Coordinates of N, CA, C and O and ligand atoms in Angstrom, one line a residue:
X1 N -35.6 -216.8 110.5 CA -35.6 -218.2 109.9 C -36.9 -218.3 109.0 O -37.9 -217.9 109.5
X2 N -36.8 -219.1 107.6 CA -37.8 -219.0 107.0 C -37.8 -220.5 106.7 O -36.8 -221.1 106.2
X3 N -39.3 -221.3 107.2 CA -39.6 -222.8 107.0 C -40.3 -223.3 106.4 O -41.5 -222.8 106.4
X4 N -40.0 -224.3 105.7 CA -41.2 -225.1 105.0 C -41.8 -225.7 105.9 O -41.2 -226.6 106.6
X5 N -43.2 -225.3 106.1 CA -43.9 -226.2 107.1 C -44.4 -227.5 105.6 O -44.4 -227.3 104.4
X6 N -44.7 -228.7 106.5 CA -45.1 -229.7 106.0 C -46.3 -230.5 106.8 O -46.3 -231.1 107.9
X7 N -47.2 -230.3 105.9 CA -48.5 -231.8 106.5 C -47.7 -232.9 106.9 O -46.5 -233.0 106.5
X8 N -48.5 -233.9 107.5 CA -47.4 -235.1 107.1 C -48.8 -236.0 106.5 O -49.1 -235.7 105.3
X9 N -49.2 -236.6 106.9 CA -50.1 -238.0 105.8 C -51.0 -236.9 104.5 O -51.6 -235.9 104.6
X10 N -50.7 -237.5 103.6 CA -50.9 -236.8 102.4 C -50.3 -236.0 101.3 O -50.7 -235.8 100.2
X11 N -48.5 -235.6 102.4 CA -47.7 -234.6 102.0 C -46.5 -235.4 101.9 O -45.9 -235.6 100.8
X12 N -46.0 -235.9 102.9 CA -44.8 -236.7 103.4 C -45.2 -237.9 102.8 O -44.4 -238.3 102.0
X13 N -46.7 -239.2 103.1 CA -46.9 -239.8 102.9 C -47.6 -240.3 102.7 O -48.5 -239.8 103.4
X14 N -48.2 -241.2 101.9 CA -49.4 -242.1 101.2 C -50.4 -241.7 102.4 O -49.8 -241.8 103.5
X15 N -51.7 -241.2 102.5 CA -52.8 -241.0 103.5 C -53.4 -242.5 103.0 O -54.0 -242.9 102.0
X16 N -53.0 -243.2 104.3 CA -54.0 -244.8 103.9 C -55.2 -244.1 105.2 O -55.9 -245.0 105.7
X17 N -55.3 -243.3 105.4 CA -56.2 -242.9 106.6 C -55.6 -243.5 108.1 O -55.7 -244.7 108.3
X18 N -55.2 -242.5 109.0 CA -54.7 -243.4 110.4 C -53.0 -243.8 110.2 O -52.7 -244.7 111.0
X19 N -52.2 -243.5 109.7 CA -51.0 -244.4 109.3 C -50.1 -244.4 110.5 O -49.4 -243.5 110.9
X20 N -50.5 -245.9 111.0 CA -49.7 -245.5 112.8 C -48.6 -246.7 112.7 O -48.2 -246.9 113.8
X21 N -48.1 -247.5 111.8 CA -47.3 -248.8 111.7 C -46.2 -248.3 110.6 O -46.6 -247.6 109.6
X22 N -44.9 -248.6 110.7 CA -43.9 -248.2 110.1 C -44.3 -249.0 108.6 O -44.3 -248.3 107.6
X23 N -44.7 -250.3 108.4 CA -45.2 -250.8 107.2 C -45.6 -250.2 106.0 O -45.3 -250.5 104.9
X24 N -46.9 -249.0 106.7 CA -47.8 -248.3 106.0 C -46.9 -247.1 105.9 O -47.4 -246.4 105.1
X25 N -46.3 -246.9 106.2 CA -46.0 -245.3 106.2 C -44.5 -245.3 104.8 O -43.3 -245.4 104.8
X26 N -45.6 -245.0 103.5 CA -44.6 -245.1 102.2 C -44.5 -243.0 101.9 O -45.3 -242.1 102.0
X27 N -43.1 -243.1 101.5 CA -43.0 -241.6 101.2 C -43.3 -241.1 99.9 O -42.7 -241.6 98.9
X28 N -44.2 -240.2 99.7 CA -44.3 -239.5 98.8 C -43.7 -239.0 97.5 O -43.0 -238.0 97.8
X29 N -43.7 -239.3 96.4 CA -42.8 -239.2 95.3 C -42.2 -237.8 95.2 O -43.1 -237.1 94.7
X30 N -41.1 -237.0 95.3 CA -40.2 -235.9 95.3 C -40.4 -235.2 96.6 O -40.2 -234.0 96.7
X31 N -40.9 -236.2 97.9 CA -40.5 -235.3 99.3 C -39.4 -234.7 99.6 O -39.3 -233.5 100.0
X32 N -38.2 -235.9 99.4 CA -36.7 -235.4 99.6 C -36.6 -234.4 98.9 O -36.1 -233.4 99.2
X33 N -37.1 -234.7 97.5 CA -36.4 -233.5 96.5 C -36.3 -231.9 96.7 O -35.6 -230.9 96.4
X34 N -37.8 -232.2 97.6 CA -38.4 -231.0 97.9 C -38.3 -229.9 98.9 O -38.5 -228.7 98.9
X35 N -37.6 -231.0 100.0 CA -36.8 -230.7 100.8 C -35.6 -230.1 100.7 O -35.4 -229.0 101.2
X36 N -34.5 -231.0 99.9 CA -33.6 -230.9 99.6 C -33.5 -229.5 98.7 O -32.6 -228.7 99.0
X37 N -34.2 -229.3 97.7 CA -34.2 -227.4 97.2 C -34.5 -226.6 98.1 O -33.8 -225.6 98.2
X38 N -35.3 -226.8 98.9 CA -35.6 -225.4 100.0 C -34.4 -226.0 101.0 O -33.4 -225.9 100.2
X39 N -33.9 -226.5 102.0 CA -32.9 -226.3 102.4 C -31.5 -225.6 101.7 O -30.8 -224.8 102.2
X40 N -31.4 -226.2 100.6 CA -30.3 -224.9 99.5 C -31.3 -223.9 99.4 O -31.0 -223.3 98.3
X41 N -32.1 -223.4 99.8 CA -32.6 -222.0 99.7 C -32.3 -221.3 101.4 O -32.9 -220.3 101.7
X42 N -31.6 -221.8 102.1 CA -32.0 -221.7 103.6 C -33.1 -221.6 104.4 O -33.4 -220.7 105.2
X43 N -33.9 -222.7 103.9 CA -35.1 -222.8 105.1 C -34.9 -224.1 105.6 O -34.1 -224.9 105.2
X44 N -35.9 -224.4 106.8 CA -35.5 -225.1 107.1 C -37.2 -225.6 107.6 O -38.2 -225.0 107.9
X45 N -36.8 -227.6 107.4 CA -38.2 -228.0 107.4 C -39.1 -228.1 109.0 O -38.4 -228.4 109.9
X46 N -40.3 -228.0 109.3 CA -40.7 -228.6 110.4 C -42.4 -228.8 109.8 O -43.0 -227.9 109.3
X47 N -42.7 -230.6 110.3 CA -43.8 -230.9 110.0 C -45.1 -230.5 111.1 O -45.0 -230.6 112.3
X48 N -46.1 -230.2 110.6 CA -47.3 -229.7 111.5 C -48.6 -230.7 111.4 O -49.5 -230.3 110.7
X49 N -48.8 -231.9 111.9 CA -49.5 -232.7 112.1 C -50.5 -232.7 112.8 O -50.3 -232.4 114.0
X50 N -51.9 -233.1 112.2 CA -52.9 -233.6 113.1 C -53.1 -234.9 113.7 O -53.7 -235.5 112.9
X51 N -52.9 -235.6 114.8 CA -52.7 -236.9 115.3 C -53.8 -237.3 115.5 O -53.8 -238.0 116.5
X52 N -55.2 -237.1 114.6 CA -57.0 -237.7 115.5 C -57.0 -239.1 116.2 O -57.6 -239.3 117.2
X53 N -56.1 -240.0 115.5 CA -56.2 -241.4 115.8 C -55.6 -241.5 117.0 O -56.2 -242.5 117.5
X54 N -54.8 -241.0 118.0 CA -54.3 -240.9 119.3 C -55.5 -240.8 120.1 O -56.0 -241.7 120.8
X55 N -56.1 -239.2 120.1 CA -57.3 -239.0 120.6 C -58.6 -239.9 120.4 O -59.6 -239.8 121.2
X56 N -58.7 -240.7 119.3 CA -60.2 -241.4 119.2 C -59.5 -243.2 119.4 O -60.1 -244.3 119.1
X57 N -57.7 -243.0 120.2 CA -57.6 -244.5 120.2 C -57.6 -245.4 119.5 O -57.9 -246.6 119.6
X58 N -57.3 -244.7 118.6 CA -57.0 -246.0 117.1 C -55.5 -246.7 117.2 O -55.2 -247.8 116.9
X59 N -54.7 -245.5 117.8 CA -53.5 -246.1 118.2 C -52.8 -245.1 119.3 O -53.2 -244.0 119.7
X60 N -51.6 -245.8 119.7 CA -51.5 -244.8 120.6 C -50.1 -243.9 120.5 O -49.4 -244.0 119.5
X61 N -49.5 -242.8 121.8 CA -48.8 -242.0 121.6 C -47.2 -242.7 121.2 O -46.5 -242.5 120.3
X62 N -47.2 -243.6 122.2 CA -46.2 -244.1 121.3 C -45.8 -245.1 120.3 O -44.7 -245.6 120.2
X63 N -46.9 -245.6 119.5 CA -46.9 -245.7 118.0 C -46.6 -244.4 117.4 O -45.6 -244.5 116.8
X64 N -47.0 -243.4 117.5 CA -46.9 -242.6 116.8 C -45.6 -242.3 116.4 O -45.1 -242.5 115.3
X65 N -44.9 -241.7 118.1 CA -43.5 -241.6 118.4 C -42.8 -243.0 117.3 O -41.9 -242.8 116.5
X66 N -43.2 -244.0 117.4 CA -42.3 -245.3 116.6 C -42.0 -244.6 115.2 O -40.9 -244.6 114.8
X67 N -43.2 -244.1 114.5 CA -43.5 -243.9 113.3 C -43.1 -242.5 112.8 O -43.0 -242.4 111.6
X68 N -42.8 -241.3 113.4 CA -42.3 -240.2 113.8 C -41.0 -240.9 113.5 O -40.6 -240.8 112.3
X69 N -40.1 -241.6 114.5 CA -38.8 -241.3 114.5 C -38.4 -242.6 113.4 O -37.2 -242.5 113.1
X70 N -38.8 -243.3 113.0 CA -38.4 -243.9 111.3 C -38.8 -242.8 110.2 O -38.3 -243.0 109.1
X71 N -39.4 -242.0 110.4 CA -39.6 -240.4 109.4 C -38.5 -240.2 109.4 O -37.8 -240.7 108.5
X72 N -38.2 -239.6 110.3 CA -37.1 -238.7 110.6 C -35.5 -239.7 110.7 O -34.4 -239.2 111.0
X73 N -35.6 -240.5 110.6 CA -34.6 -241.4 110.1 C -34.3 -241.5 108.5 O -33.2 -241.1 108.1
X74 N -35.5 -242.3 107.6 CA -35.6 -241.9 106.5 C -35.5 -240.6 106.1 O -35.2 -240.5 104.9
X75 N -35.8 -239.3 106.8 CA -35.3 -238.3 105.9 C -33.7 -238.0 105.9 O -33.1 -237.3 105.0
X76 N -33.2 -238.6 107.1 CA -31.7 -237.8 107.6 C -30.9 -239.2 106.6 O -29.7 -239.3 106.7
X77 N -31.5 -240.0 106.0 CA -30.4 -241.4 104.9 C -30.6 -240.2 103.5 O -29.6 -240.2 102.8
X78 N -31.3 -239.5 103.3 CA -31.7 -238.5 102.2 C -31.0 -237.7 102.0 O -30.6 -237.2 101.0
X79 N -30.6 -237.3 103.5 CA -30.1 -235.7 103.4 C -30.9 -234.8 104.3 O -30.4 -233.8 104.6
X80 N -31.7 -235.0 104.5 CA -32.6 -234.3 105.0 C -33.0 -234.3 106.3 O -33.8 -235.1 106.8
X81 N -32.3 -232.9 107.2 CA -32.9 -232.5 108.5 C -34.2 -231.7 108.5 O -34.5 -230.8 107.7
X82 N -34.9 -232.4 109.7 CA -35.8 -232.0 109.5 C -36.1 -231.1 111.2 O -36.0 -231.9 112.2
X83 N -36.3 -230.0 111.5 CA -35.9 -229.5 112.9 C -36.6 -229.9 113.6 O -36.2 -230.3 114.7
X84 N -38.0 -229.9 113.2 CA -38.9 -230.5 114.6 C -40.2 -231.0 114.1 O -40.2 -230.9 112.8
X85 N -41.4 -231.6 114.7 CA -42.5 -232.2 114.4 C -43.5 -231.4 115.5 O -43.4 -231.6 116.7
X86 N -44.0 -230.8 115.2 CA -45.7 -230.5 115.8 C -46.7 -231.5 116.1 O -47.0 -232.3 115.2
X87 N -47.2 -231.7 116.9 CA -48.4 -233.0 116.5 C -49.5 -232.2 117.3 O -49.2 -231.6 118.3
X88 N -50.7 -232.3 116.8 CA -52.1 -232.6 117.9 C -52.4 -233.8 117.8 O -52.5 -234.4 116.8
X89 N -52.6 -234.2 119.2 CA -52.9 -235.8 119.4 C -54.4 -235.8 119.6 O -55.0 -236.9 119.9
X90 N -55.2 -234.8 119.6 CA -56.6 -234.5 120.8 C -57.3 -235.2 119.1 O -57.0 -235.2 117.9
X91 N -58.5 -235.5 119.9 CA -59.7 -236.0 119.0 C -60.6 -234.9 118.5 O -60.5 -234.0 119.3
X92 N -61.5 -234.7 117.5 CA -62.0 -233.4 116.9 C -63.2 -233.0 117.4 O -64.0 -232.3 116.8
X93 N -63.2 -233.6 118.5 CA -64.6 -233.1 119.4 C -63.7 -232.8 120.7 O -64.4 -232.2 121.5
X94 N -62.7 -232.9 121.1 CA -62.2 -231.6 122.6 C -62.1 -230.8 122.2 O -61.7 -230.0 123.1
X95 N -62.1 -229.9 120.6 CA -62.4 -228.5 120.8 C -60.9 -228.6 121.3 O -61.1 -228.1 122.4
X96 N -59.8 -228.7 121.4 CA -58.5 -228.6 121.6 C -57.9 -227.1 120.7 O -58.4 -226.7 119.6
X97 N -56.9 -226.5 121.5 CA -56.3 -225.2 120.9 C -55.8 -225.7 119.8 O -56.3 -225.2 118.8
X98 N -54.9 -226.6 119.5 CA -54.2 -227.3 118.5 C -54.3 -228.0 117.2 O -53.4 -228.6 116.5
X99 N -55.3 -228.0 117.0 CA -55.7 -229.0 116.4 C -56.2 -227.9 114.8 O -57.1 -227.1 114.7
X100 N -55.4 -228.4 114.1 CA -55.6 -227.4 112.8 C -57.3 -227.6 111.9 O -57.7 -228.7 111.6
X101 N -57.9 -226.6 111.6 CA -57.6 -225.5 111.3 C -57.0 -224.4 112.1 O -56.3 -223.4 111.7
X102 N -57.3 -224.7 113.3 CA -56.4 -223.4 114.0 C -55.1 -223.2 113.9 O -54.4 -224.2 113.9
X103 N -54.6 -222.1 113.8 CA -52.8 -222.2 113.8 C -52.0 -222.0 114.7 O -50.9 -221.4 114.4
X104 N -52.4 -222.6 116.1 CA -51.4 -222.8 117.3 C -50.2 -223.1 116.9 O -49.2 -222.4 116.9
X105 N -50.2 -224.2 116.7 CA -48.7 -224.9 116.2 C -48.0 -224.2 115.5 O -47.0 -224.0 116.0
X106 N -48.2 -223.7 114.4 CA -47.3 -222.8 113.4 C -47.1 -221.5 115.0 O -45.9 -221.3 115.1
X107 N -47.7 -221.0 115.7 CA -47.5 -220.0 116.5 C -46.4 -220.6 117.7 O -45.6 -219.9 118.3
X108 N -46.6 -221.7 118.0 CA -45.6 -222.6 118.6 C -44.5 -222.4 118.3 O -43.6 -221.9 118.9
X109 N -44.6 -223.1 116.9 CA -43.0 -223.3 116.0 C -42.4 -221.6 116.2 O -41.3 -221.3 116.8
X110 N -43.1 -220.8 115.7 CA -42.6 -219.5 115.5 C -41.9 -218.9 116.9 O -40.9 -218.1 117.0
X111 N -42.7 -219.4 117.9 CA -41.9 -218.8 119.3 C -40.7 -220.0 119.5 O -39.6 -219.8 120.2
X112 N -40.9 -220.6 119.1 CA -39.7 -222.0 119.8 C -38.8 -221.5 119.2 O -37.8 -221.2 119.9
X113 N -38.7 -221.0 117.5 CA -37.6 -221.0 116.5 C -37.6 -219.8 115.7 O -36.9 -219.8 114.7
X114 N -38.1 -218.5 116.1 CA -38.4 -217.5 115.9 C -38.4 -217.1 113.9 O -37.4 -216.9 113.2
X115 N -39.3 -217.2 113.7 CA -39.6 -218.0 112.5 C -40.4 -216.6 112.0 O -41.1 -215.8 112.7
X116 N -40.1 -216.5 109.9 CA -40.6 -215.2 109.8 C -41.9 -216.0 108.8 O -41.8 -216.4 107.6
X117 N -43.0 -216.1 109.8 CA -44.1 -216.8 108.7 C -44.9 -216.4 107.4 O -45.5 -217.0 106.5
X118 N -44.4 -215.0 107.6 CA -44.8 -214.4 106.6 C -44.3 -214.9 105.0 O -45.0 -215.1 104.0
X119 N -42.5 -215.2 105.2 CA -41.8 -215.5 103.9 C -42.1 -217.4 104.5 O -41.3 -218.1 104.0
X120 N -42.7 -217.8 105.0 CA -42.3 -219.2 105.0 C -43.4 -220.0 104.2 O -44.5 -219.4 104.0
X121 N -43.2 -221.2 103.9 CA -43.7 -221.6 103.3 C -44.8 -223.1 103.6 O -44.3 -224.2 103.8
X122 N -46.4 -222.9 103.6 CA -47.0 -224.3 104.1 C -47.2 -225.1 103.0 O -47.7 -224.6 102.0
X123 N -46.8 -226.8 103.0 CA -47.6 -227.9 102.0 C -48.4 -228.5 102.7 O -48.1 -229.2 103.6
X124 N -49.8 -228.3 102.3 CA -50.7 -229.3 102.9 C -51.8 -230.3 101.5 O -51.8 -230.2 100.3
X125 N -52.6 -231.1 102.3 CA -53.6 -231.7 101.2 C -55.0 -231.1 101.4 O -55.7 -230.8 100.5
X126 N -55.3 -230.9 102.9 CA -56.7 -230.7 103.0 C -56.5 -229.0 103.3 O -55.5 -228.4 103.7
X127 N -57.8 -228.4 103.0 CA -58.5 -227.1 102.9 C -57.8 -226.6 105.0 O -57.5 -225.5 105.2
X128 N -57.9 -227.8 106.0 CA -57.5 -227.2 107.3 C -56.1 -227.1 107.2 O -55.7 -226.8 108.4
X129 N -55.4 -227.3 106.6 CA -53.6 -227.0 106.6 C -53.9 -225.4 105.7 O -53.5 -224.3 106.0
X130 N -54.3 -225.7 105.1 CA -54.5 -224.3 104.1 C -55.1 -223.1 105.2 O -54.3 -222.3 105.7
X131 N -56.0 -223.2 105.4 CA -56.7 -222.6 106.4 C -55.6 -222.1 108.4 O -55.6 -221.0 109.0
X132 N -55.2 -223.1 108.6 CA -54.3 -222.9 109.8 C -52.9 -222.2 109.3 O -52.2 -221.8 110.1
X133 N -52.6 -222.1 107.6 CA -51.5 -221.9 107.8 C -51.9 -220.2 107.2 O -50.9 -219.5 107.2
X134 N -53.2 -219.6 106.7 CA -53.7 -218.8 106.2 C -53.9 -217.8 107.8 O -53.5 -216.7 107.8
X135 N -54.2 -218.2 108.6 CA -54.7 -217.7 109.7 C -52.9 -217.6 110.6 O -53.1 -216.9 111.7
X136 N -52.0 -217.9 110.5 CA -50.6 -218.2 111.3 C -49.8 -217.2 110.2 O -48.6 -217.2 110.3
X137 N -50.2 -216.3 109.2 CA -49.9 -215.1 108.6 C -49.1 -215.5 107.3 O -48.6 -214.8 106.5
X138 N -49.1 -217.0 107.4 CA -48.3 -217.4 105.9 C -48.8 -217.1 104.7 O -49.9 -217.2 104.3
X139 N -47.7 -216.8 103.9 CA -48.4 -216.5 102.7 C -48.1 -217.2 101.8 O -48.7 -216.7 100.8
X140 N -47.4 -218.1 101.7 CA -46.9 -219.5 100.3 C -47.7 -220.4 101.0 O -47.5 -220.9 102.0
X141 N -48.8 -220.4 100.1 CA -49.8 -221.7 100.9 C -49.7 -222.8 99.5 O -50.1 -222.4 98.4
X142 N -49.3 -224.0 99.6 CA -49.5 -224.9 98.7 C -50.3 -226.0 98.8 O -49.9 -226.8 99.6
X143 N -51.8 -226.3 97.8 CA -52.6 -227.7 98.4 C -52.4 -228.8 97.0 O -52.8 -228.5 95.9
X144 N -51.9 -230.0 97.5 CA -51.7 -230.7 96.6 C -53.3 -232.0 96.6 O -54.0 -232.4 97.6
X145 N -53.3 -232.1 95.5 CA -54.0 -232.5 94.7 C -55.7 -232.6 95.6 O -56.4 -233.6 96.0
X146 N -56.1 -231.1 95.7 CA -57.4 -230.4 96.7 C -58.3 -229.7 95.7 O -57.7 -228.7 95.4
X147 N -59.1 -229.7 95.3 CA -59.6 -228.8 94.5 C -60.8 -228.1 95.3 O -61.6 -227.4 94.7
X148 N -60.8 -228.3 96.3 CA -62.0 -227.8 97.5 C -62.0 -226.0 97.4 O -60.9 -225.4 97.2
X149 N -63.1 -225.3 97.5 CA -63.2 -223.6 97.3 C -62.3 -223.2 98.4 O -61.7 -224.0 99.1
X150 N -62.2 -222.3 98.6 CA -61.7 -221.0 99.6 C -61.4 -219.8 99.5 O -60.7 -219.5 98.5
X151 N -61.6 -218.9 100.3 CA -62.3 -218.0 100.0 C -60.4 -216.8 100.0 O -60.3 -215.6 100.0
X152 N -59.9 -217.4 100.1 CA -58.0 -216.8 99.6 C -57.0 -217.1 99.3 O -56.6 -218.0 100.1
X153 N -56.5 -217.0 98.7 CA -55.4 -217.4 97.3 C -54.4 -218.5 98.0 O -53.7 -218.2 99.0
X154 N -54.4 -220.4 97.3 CA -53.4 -221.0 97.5 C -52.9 -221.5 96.0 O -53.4 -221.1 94.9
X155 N -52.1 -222.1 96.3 CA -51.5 -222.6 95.1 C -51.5 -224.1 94.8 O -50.6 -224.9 95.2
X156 N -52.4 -224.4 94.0 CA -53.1 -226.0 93.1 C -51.7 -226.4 93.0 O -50.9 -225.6 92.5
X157 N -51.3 -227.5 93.4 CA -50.3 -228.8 92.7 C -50.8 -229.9 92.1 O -51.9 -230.3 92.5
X158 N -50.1 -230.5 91.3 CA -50.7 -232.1 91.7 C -49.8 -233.2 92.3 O -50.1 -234.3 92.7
X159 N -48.3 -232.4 92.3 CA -47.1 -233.4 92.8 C -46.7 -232.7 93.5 O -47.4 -231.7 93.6
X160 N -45.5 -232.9 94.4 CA -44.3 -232.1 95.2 C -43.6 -231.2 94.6 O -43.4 -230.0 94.8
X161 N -43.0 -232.2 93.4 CA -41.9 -231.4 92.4 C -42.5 -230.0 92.1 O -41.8 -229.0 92.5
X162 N -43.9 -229.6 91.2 CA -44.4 -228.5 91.2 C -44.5 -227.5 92.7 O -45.2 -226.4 92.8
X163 N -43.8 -228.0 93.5 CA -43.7 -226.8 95.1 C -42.1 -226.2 94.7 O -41.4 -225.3 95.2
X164 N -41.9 -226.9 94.0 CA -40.1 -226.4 93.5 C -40.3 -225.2 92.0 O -40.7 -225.4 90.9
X165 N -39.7 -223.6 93.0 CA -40.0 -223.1 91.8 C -38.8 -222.4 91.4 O -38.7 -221.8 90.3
Ligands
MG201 MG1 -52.9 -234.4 105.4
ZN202 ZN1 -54.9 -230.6 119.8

């Protein structure tokens, strides 16, 4: 199986920083679209999330869950299945396995759904989606609108639509 992994705040949705209220949570201009070409390519989507605000109590697990399952509502009015959601909920001082830059989760997904990471595909915003998904053996790494260094080859966007090739 070959997946588009997805960030979610930044990728899926407006980063207002923290976005834990269904209010705030606006979609990204050509997410569906974006989706919707790589599923006609046979892959299939699963988002890989950092959750800091759970761990430092800005809000809690099940806000999140609220705001998760109106995602995944709005993507399935689209068209769009989405197979599963990843989250790290831990704060960036437990040093947690999970918590990207590391690429647990992508190694998660891969055992849950036996997933070939090599052909699959990551969109992220920040340099640790790039990074977790460079270290989890992927090699279509996409960073939208990032211009931060690193030291191995991703691919500059400024929209979604440009992830459609
Ligand atoms: Mg992000
Ligand atoms: Zn974690």
């Amino acid at each position: 199986m070959k997946v588009l992994f997805l960030d979610r705040d930044g990728v899926i949705n407006i980063d207002h920083g923290h976005v834990s209220r269904i209010e705030d949570f606006v979609f990204i201009d050509g997410i569906f679209e974006l989706c919707k070409y790589y599923i006609s390519k046979n892959y299939k989507v699963i988002v890989v999330t950092n959750q800091t605000g759970i761990g430092l109590n800005l809000y809690t697990l099940d806000d999140f869950l609220k705001v998760n399952n109106y995602m995944l509502e709005e993507f399935k009015k689209h068209g769009v299945d989405i197979l599963d959601v990843f989250y790290c909920p831990h704060d960036p001082n437990s040093n947690c396995e999970c918590r990207k830059p590391k690429p647990k989760m992508f190694f998660d997904a891969k055992d849950k759904y036996n997933i070939d990471l090599e052909n699959s595909i990551m969109v992220g915003d920040k340099i640790t989606d790039a990074i977790a998904a460079y270290n989890a053996g992927i090699k279509n790494i996409y960073l939208i609108n990032n211009d931060e260094e690193l030291d191995f080859n991703v691919l500059r966007v400024k929209t979604l639509l440009e992830v459609i090739k």
